[in-house]
Tab-separated table of C-alpha atoms in Angstrom:
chain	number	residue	atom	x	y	z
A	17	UNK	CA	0.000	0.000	0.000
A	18	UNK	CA	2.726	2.518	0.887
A	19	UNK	CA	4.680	1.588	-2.372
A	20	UNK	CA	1.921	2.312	-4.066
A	21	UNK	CA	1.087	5.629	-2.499
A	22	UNK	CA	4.958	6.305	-3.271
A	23	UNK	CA	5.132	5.760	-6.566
A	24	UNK	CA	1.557	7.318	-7.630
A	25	UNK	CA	2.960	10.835	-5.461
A	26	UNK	CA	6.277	10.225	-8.049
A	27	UNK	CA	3.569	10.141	-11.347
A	28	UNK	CA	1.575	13.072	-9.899
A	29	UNK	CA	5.378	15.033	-9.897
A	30	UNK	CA	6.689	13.597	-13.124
A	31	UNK	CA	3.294	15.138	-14.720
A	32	UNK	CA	3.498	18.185	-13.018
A	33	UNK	CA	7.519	18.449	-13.793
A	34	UNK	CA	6.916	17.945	-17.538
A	35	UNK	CA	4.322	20.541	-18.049
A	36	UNK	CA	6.180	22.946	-15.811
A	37	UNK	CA	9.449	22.284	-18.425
A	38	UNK	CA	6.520	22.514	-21.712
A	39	UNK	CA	5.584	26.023	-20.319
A	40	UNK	CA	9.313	27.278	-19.921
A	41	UNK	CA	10.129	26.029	-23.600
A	42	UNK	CA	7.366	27.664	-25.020
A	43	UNK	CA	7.671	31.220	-23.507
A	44	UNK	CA	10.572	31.561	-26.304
A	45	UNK	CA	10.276	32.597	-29.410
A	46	UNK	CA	11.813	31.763	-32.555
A	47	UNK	CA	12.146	33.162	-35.860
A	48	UNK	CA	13.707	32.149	-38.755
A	49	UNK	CA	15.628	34.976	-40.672
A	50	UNK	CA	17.707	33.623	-43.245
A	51	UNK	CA	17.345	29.464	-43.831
A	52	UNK	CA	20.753	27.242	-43.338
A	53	UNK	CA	21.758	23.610	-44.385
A	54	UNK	CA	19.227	21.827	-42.346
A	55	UNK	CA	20.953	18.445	-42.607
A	56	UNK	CA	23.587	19.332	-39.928
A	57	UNK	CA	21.439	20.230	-36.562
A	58	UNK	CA	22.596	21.733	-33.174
A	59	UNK	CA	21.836	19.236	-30.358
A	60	UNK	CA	22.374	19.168	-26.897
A	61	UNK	CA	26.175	18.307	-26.018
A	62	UNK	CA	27.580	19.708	-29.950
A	63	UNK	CA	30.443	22.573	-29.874
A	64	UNK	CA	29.104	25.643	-31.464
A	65	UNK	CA	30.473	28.748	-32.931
A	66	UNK	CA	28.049	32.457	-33.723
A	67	UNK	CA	27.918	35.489	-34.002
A	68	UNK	CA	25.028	37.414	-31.912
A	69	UNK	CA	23.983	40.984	-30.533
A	70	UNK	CA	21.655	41.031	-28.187
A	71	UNK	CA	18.680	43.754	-27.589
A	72	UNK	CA	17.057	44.515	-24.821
A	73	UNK	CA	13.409	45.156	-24.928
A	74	UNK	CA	12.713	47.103	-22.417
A	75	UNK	CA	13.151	50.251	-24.122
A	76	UNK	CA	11.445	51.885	-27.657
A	77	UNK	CA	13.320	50.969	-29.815
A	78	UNK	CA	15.181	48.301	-28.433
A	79	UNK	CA	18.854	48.878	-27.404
A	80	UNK	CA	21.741	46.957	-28.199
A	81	UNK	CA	22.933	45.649	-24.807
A	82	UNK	CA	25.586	42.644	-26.502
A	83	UNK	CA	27.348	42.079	-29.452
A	84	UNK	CA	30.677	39.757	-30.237
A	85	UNK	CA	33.126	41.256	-32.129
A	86	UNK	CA	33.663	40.895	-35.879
A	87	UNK	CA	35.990	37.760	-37.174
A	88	UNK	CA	35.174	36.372	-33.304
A	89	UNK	CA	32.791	34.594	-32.830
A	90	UNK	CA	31.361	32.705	-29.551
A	91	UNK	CA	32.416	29.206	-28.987
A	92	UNK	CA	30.511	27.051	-26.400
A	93	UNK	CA	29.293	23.776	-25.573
A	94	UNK	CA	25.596	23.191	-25.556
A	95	UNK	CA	24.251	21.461	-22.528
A	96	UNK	CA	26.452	22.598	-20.263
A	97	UNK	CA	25.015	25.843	-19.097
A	98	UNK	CA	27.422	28.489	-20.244
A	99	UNK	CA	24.903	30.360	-21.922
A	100	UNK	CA	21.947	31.718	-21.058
A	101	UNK	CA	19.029	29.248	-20.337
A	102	UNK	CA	16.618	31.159	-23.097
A	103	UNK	CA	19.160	31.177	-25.475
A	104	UNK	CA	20.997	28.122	-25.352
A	105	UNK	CA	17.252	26.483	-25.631
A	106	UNK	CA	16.331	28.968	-28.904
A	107	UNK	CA	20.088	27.945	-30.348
A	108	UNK	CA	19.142	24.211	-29.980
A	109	UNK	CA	17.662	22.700	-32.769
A	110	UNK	CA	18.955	25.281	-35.435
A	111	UNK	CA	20.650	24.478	-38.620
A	112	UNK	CA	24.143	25.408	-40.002
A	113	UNK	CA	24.575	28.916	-41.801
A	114	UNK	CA	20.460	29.933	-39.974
A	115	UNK	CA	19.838	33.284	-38.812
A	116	UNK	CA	17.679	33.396	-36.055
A	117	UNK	CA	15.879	35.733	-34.242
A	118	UNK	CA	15.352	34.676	-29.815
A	119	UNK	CA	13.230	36.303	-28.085
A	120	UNK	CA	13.913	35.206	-24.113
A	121	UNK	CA	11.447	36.183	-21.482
A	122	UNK	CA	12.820	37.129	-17.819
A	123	UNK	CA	12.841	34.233	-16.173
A	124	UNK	CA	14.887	32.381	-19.186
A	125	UNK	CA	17.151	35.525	-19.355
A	126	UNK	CA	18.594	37.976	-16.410
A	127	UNK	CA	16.124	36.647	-14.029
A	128	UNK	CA	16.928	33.574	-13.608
A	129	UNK	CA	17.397	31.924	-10.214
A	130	UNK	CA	19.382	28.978	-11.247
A	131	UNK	CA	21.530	31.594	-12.987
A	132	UNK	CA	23.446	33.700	-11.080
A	133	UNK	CA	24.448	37.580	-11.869
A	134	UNK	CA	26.751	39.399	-9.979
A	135	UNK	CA	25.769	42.539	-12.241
A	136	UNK	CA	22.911	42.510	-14.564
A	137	UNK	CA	23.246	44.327	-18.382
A	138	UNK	CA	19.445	44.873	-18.386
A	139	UNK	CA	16.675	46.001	-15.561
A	140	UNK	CA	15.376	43.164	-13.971
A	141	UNK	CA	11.796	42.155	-15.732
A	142	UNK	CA	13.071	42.574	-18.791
A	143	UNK	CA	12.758	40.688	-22.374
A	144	UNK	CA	15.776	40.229	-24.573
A	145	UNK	CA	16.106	38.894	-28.381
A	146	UNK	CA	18.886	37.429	-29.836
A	147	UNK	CA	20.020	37.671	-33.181
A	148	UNK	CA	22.073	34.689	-34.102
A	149	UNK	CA	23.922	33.637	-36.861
A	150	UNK	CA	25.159	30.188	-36.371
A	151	UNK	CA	28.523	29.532	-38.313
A	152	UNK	CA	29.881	25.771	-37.072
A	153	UNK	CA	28.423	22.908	-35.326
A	154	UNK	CA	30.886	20.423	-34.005
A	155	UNK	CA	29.104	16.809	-33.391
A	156	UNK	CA	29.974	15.519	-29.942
A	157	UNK	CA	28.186	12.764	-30.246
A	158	UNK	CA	30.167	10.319	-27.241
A	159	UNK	CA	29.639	13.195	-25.122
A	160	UNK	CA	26.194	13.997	-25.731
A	161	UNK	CA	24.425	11.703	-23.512
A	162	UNK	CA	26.901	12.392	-20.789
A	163	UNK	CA	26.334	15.841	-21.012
A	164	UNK	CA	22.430	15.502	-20.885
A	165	UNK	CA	22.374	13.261	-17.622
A	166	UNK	CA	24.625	16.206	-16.090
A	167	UNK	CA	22.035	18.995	-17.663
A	168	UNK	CA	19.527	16.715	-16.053
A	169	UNK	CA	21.191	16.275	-12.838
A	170	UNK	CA	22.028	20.093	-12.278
A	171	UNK	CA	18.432	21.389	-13.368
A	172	UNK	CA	17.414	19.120	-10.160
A	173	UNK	CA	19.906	20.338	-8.184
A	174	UNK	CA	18.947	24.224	-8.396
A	175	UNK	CA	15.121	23.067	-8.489
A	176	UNK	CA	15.112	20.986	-5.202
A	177	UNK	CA	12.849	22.598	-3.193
A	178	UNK	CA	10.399	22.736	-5.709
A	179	UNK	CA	10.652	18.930	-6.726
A	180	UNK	CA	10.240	18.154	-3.196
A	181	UNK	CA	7.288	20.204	-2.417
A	182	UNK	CA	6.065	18.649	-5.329
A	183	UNK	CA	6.864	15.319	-3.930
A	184	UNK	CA	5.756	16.003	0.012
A	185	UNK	CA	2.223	17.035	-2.096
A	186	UNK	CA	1.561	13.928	-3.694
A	187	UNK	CA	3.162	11.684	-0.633
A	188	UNK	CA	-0.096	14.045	1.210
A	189	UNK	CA	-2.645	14.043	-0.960
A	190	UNK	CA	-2.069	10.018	-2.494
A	191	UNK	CA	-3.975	8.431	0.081
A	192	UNK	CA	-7.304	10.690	-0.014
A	193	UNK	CA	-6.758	9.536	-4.089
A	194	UNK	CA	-6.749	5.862	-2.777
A	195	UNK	CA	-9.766	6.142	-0.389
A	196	UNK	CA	-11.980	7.672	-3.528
A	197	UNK	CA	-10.692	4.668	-5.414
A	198	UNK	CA	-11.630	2.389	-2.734
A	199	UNK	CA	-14.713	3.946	-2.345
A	200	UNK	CA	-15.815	3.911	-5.803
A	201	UNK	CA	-14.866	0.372	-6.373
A	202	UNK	CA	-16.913	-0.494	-3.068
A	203	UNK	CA	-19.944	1.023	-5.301
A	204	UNK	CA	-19.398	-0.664	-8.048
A	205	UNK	CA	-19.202	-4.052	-6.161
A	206	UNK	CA	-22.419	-3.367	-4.234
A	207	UNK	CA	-24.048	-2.753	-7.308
A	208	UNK	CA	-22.866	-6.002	-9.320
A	209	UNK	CA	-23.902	-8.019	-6.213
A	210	UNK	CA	-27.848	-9.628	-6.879
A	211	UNK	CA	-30.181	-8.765	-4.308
């Protein structure tokens, strides 16, 4: 009975922890500016290299709070958190030689928790875009996986109190869950039984 309760309360939080990651990914936005060779793909784990400036929108028109330099370009590793959350996710998935267009909402951006700033380029609230142009992709393909499980591991890390609120919750709430489906099944019983 208690393994049970246990491992419905870990279902209720796996649902809960997959729609909470759904909303994040969708609070970016991404636009396509000038196609690329879509048969070569950024992933999570691959070495990239861009060019970017970034804009913050908190002001009319928006102001040019980021740039790299010409003939330099960044270099990181996907999956491994150097980058901003917001952008690392829009840069994911795009295709060699694409310009894209990221825009990043707070909490992906500057105000990020799991992020920390010692001094922020933008007021806090505020909604950047990204213009990328993405210029190499280097395949990392034994390191990928390894890199995702660490992704995986440090997201839970700088999210444990929410996980285990989450998980306290369920634990709570799993056996009023069981006594309705006890109860209903008692109905259903009583019912099939002849009078």
């Amino acid at each position: 009975d208690n393994k049970m309760r246990f491992f419905l309360s870990l279902f209720v939080c796996f649902l809960t922890f997959a729609k909470y990651l759904s909303e994040k990914s969708d609070d970016i936005i991404k636009v396509t500016l000038s196609e690329g060779d879509c048969s070569n793909k950024v992933e999570n784990g691959d070495i990239v290299s861009f060019f970017h400036k970034g804009y913050s929108m908190h002001t009319s028109p928006p102001q040019l709070f980021d740039q790299t330099q010409p003939n330099e370009p960044l270099r990181i590793q996907t999956g491994v958190r150097s980058l901003l959350t917001g952008l690392e996710m829009g840069i994911i998935g795009m295709c060699l030689g694409e310009v894209r267009k990221i825009t990043v909402p707070p909490q992906l951006a500057f105000d990020d928790k799991s992020f920390p700033f010692k001094r922020k380029p933008v007021p806090d609230g505020t909604t950047i875009m990204y213009e990328v142009e993405l210029l190499h992709i280097e395949k990392m393909d034994g390191i990928a996986t390894q890199v995702s499980s660490q992704v995986s591991f440090g997201f839970l890390m700088e999210n444990w109190m929410s996980i285990s609120f989450l998980v306290v919750v369920g634990y709570l709430f799993t056996p009023v869950l069981f006594s309705l489906m006890k109860s209903n099944k008692n109905e259903v019983n009583q019912k099939s039984q002849p009078i």
